[in-house]
XYZ file of C-alpha atoms in Angstrom:
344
model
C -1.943 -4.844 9.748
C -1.977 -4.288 6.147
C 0.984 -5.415 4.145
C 2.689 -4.338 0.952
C 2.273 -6.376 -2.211
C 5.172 -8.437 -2.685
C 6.354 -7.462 -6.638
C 7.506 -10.317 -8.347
C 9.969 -9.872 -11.010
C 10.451 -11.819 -14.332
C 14.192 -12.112 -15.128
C 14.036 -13.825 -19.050
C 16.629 -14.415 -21.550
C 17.913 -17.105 -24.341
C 20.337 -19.746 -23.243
C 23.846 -17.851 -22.222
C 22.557 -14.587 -22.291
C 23.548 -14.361 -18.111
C 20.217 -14.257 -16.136
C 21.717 -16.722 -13.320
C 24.516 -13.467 -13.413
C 21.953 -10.688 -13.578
C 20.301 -12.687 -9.761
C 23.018 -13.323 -8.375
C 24.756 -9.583 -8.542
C 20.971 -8.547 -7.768
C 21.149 -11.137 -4.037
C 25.082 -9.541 -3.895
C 23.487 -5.933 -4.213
C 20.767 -6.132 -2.093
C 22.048 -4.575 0.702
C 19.724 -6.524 3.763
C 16.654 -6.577 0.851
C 14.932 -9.996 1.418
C 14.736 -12.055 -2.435
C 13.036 -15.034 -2.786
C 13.691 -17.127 -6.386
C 11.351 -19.520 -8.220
C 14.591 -20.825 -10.638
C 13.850 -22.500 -14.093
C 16.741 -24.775 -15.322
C 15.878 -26.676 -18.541
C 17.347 -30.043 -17.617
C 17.333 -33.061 -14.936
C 20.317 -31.429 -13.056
C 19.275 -28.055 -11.714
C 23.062 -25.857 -11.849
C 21.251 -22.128 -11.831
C 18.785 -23.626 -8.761
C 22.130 -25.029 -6.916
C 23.646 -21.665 -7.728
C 21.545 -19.216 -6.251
C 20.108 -21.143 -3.463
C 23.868 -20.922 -1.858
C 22.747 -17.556 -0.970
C 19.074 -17.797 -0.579
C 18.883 -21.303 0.979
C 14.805 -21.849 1.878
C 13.658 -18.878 0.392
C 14.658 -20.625 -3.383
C 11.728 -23.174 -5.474
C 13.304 -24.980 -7.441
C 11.583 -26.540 -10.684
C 13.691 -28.230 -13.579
C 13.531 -30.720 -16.186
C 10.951 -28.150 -17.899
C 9.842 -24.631 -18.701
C 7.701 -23.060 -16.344
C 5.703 -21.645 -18.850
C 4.022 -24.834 -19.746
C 5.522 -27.153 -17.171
C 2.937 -25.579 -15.165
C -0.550 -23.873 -14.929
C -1.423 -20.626 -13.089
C -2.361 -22.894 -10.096
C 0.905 -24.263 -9.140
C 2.663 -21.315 -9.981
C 0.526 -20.076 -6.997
C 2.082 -23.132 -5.087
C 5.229 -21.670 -5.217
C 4.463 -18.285 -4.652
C 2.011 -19.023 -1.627
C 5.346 -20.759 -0.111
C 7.062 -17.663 -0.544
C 4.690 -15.163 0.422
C 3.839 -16.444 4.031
C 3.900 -13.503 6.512
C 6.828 -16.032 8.452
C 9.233 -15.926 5.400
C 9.101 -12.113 5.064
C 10.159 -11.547 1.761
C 10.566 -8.107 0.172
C 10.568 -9.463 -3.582
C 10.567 -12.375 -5.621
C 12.644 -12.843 -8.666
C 11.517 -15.834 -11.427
C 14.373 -16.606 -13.656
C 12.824 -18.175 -16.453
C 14.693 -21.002 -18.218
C 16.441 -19.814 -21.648
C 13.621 -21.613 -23.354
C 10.521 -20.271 -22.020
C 7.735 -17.820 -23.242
C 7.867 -14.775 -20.973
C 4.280 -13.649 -21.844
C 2.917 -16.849 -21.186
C 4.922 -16.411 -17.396
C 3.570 -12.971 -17.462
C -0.224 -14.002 -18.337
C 0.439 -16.273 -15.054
C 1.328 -13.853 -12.869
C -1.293 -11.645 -14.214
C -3.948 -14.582 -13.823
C -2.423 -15.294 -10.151
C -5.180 -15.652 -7.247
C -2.367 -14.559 -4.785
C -3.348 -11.456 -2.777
C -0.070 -10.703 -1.687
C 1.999 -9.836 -4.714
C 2.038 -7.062 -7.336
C 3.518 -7.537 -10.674
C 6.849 -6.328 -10.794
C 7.645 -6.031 -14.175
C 9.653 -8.154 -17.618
C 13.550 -7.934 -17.223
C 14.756 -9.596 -21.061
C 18.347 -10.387 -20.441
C 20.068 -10.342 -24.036
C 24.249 -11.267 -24.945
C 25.164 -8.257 -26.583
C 27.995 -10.416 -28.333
C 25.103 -13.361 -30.177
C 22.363 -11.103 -30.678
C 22.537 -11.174 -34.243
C 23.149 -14.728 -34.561
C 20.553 -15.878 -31.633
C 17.710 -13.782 -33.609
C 18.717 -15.082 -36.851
C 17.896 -18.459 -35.044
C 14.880 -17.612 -33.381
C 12.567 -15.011 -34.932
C 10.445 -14.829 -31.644
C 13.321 -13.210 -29.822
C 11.372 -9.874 -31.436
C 8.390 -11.125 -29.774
C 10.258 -11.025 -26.632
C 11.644 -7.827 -26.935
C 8.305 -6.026 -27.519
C 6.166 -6.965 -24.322
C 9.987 -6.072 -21.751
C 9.702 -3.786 -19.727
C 13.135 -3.154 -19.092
C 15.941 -5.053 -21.591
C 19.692 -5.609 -20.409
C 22.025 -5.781 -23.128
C 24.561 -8.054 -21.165
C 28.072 -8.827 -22.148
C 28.211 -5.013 -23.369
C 32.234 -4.935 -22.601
C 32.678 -8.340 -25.345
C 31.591 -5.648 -28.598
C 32.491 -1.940 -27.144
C 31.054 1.251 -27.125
C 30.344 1.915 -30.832
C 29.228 -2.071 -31.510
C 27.014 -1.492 -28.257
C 25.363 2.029 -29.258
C 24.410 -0.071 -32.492
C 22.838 -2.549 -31.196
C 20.458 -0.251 -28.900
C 19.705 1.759 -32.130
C 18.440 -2.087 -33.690
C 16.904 -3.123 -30.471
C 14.553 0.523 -29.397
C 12.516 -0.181 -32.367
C 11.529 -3.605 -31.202
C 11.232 -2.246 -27.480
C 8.399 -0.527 -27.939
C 8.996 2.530 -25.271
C 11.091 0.136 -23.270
C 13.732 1.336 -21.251
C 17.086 -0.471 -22.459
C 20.563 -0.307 -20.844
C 23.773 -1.874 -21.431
C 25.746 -3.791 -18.631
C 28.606 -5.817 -18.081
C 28.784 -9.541 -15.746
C 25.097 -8.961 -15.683
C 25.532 -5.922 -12.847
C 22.767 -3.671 -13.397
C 21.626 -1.375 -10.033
C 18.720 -3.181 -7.768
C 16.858 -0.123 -7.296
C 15.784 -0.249 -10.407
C 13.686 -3.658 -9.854
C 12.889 -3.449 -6.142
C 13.649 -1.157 -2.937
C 16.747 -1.251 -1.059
C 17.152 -1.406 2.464
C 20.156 1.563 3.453
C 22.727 0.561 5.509
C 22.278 3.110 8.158
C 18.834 5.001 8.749
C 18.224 8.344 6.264
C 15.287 9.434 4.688
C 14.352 9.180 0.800
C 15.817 7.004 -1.831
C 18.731 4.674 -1.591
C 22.026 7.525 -2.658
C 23.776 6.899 -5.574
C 26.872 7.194 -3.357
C 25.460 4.345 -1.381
C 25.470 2.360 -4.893
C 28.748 3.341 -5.791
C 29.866 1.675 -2.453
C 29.776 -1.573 -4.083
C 31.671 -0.262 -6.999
C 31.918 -3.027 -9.649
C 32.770 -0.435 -12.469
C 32.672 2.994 -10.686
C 29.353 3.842 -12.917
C 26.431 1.450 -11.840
C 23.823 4.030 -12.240
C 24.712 5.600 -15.326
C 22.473 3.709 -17.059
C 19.599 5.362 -15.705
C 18.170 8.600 -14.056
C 15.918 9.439 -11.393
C 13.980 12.247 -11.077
C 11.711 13.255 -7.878
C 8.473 15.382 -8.140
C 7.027 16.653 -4.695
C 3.852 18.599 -4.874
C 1.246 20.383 -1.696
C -1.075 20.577 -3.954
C -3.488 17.802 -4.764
C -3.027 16.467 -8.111
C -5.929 15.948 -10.329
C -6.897 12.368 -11.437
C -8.070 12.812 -14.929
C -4.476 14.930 -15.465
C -2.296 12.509 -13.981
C -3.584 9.273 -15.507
C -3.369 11.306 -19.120
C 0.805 11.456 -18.209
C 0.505 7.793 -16.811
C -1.278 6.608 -20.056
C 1.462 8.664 -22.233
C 4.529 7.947 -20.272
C 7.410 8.299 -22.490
C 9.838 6.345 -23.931
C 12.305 4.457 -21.617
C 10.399 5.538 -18.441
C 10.546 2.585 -16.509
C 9.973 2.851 -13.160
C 7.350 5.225 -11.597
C 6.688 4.628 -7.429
C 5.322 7.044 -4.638
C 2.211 8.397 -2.830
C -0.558 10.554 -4.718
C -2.837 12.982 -2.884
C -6.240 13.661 -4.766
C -7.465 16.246 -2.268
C -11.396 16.345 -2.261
C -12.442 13.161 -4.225
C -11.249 11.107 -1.663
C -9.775 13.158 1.363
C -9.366 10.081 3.561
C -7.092 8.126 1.352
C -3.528 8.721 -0.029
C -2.265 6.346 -2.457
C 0.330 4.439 -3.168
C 1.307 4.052 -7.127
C 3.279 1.033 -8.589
C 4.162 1.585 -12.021
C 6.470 -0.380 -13.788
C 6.801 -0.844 -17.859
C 2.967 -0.857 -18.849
C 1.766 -1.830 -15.764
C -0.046 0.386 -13.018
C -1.813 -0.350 -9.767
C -2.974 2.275 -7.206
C -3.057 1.170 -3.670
C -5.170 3.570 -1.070
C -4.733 3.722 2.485
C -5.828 6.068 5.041
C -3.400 8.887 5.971
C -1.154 8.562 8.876
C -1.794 10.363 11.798
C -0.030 13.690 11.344
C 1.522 13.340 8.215
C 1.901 16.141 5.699
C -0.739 16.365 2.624
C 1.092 15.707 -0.357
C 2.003 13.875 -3.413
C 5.848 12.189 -3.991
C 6.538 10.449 -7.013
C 9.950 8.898 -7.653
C 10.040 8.220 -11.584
C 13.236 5.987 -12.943
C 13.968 5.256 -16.391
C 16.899 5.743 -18.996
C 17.299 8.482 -21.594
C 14.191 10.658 -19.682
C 13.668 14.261 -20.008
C 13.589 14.959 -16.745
C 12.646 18.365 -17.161
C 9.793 17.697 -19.164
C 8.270 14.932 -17.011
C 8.098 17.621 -14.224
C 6.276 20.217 -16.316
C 3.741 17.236 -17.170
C 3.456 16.489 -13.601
C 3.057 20.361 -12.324
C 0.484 20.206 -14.935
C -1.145 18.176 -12.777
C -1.721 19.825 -9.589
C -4.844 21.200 -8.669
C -4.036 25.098 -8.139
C -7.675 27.098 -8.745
C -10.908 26.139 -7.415
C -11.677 26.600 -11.293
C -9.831 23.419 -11.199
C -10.948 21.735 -8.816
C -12.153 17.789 -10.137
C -15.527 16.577 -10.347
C -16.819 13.738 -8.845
C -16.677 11.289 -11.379
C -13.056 12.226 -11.902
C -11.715 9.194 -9.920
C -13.606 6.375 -11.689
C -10.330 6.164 -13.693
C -7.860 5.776 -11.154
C -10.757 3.456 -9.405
C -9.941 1.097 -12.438
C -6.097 0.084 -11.533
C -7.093 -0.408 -7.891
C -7.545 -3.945 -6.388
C -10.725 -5.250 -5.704
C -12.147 -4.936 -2.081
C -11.025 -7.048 -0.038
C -7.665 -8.253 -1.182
C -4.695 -8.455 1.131
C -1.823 -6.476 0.498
C-alpha cells in the first residue's frame, strides 16, 4: 500500500540561539505524532543528542564531533535516514537539528540530492536569539546568507528584548527573508502544526483546533503567530491558474497542504500538494471509492491576507466550459511530481 512521504525538517541556528529548545517543545507538543531526530552536536560529548533521545530513545541518530554538512556526503546522510524511514519504525516526520556551525543550504542541497524514496522535503526552520542578533551578525556576515534561503525564521528569546525591541528586529530581518514567514517566540515554543501534522487526541474531522493547541497552554497565545485559512472548491481547479498563485505565493505564506482536483486532464487522479517555503511537490493518487470531487487546500503562514488568497484561489476554479483547460495544461504541474516509480 502506498505510503506518505516522510517530510524531513531542517531545524538551524548559531550556537545558543535554542534549536535543542525549539525539538524538544516540538516532541512535548506532538500530541501521539511520531518524530524521529538526526542531532548535530559540534563536539566529542554529544549533550543536545543525550537530550532529546530521553524522549525519542531508538528513533534518535546521533552524529557529533562534526558538522553534518561536511562531516558527511549525501550518501550517509541516506544512512541515517534509511534507518529512520523503515516501514517497522513508523515515523510521521523527521527533524535534523543542525549543529550551530553548519551550512543549512549545504544540508538542504543533501536532502534535495537524497536517493531516499520515502521522504519529502519539509522545509528550513532558522532558529535566531532575538537578544545577540546584532552582535552574532556583526560576527558572522553569512548569518544573511542564512536568513535568505529559510523558509520559516523563529526569532527565539523574543520575551529577553520586548515588544517594541522585537517588532524591530522583524522590520531588519523581512528584508533578508526574502518572502519568508517570520514569527517571534519565547523558550523556543512555536505550534507543531506549522512543521508537520498532528495526531488529535480524540477522533474529529479537519485540522488540529486551535483550542486543542491552547490545551497545552505555555503562554495562552501559541498560534498567534500565524493564521490559517481553508479554501474548499466543487469545481475543478485549473492547472495553468493555480500554479500562477503557487509560483506568486505571497509574502510570509508558509505552509500550503491539501488535495487538488483537475477535473478532465486527469479524471482518475486527485492530488495531494506539499508546499512548504519555495518548495512544491504534487503527489497523485487515484480517488477513493466514493469520495466527493473536490479540491481542499489548507494554506498557513503569518501576516497573510486571507481574503485575498481566496479570491486568487476562486480564480482558479474551472466554472465555464469556455474555461475548460487544454490538454497540455498539466505539463506544468507534471513538473513537481515524482518520477514513476518512486515509493511514497
Amino acid at each position: 500500500m502506498a505510503r506518505k512521504p516522510i517530510p524531513v525538517v531542517v531545524l538551524a541556528g548559531f550556537l545558543g540561539s535554542g534549536k535543542t529548545t525549539v525539538l524538544n517543545n516540538l516532541l512535548r507538543a506532538s500530541r501521539g505524532t511520531r518524530i524521529g531526530a538526526i542531532v548535530n552536536d559540534f563536539g566529542a560529548i554529544e549533550i543536545d543528542a543525550m537530550t532529546v533521545a530521553g524522549q525519542l530513545g531508538d528513533s534518535t541518530v546521533s552524529l557529533g564531533n562534526g558538522c553534518l554538512c561536511c562531516a558527511v556526503d549525501v550518501g550517509e546522510l541516506d544512512v541515517f535516514l534509511d534507518k529512520l524511514t523503515r516501514p517497522a519504525v513508523g515515523l510521521d516526520v523527521i527533524v535534523i537539528e543542525a549543529s550551530g556551525l553548519a551550512e543549512p543550504q549545504e544540508l538542504v542541497r543533501m536532502l534535495l540530492a537524497s536517493e531516499n524514496k520515502r521522504i519529502v522535503y519539509g522545509g528550513l526552520v532558522q532558529v535566531v536569539d532575538s537578544a545577540e542578533f546584532g552582535r552574532t551578525r556583526a560576527r558572522h556576515p553569512e548569518i544573511d546568507r542564512h536568513l535568505g534561503i529559510a523558509d520559516l525564521i523563529v526569532l527565539n528569546k523574543a520575551d529577553r528584548i520586548g515588544e517594541v525591541a522585537g517588532q524591530r528586529l522583524r522590520e531588519k530581518i523581512a528584508p533578508l527573508a526574502e518572502g519568508a514567514a517570520v514569527m517571534s517566540a519565547t523558550y523556543g515554543r512555536i505550534d507543531p502544526e506549522l512543521l508537520f501534522e498532528c495526531r488529535p487526541r480524540t477522533e474529529r474531522a479537519g485540522q488540529l483546533s486551535f483550542e486543542d493547541l491552547r490545551g497545552d497552554d505555555h503562554d495562552g497565545h501559541l498560534h498567534a503567530a500565524y493564521e490559517t485559512v481553508s479554501f474548499s472548491s466543487a469545481e475543478a481547479l485549473h492547472p495553468r491558474r493555480l500554479l500562477d498563485f503557487l509560483d506568486s505565493r505571497p509574502e510570509g505564506l508558509y505552509r500550503i497542504k491539501g488535495f487538488v482536483d483537475f477535473g478532465a486532464p486527469d479524471p482518475r487522479n486527485r492530488y495531494a500538494v506539499h508546499a512548504v517555503g519555495r518548495f512544491l511537490r504534487f503527489y497523485p493518487e487515484p480517488w477513493p471509492d466514493g469520495a466527493q470531487r473536490a479540491s481542499q487546500l489548507v494554506l498557513i503562514g503569518s501576516g497573510i491576507d486571507a481574503e485575498a488568497l481566496i479570491k486568487e484561489l476562486d480564480a482558479a476554479r474551472v466554472t465555464r466550459p469556455q474555461d475548460a483547460p487544454d490538454e497540455h495544461s498539466m505539463w506544468g504541474v507534471l513538473r513537481f511530481v515524482q518520477a514513476e516509480g518512486d515509493e511514497r
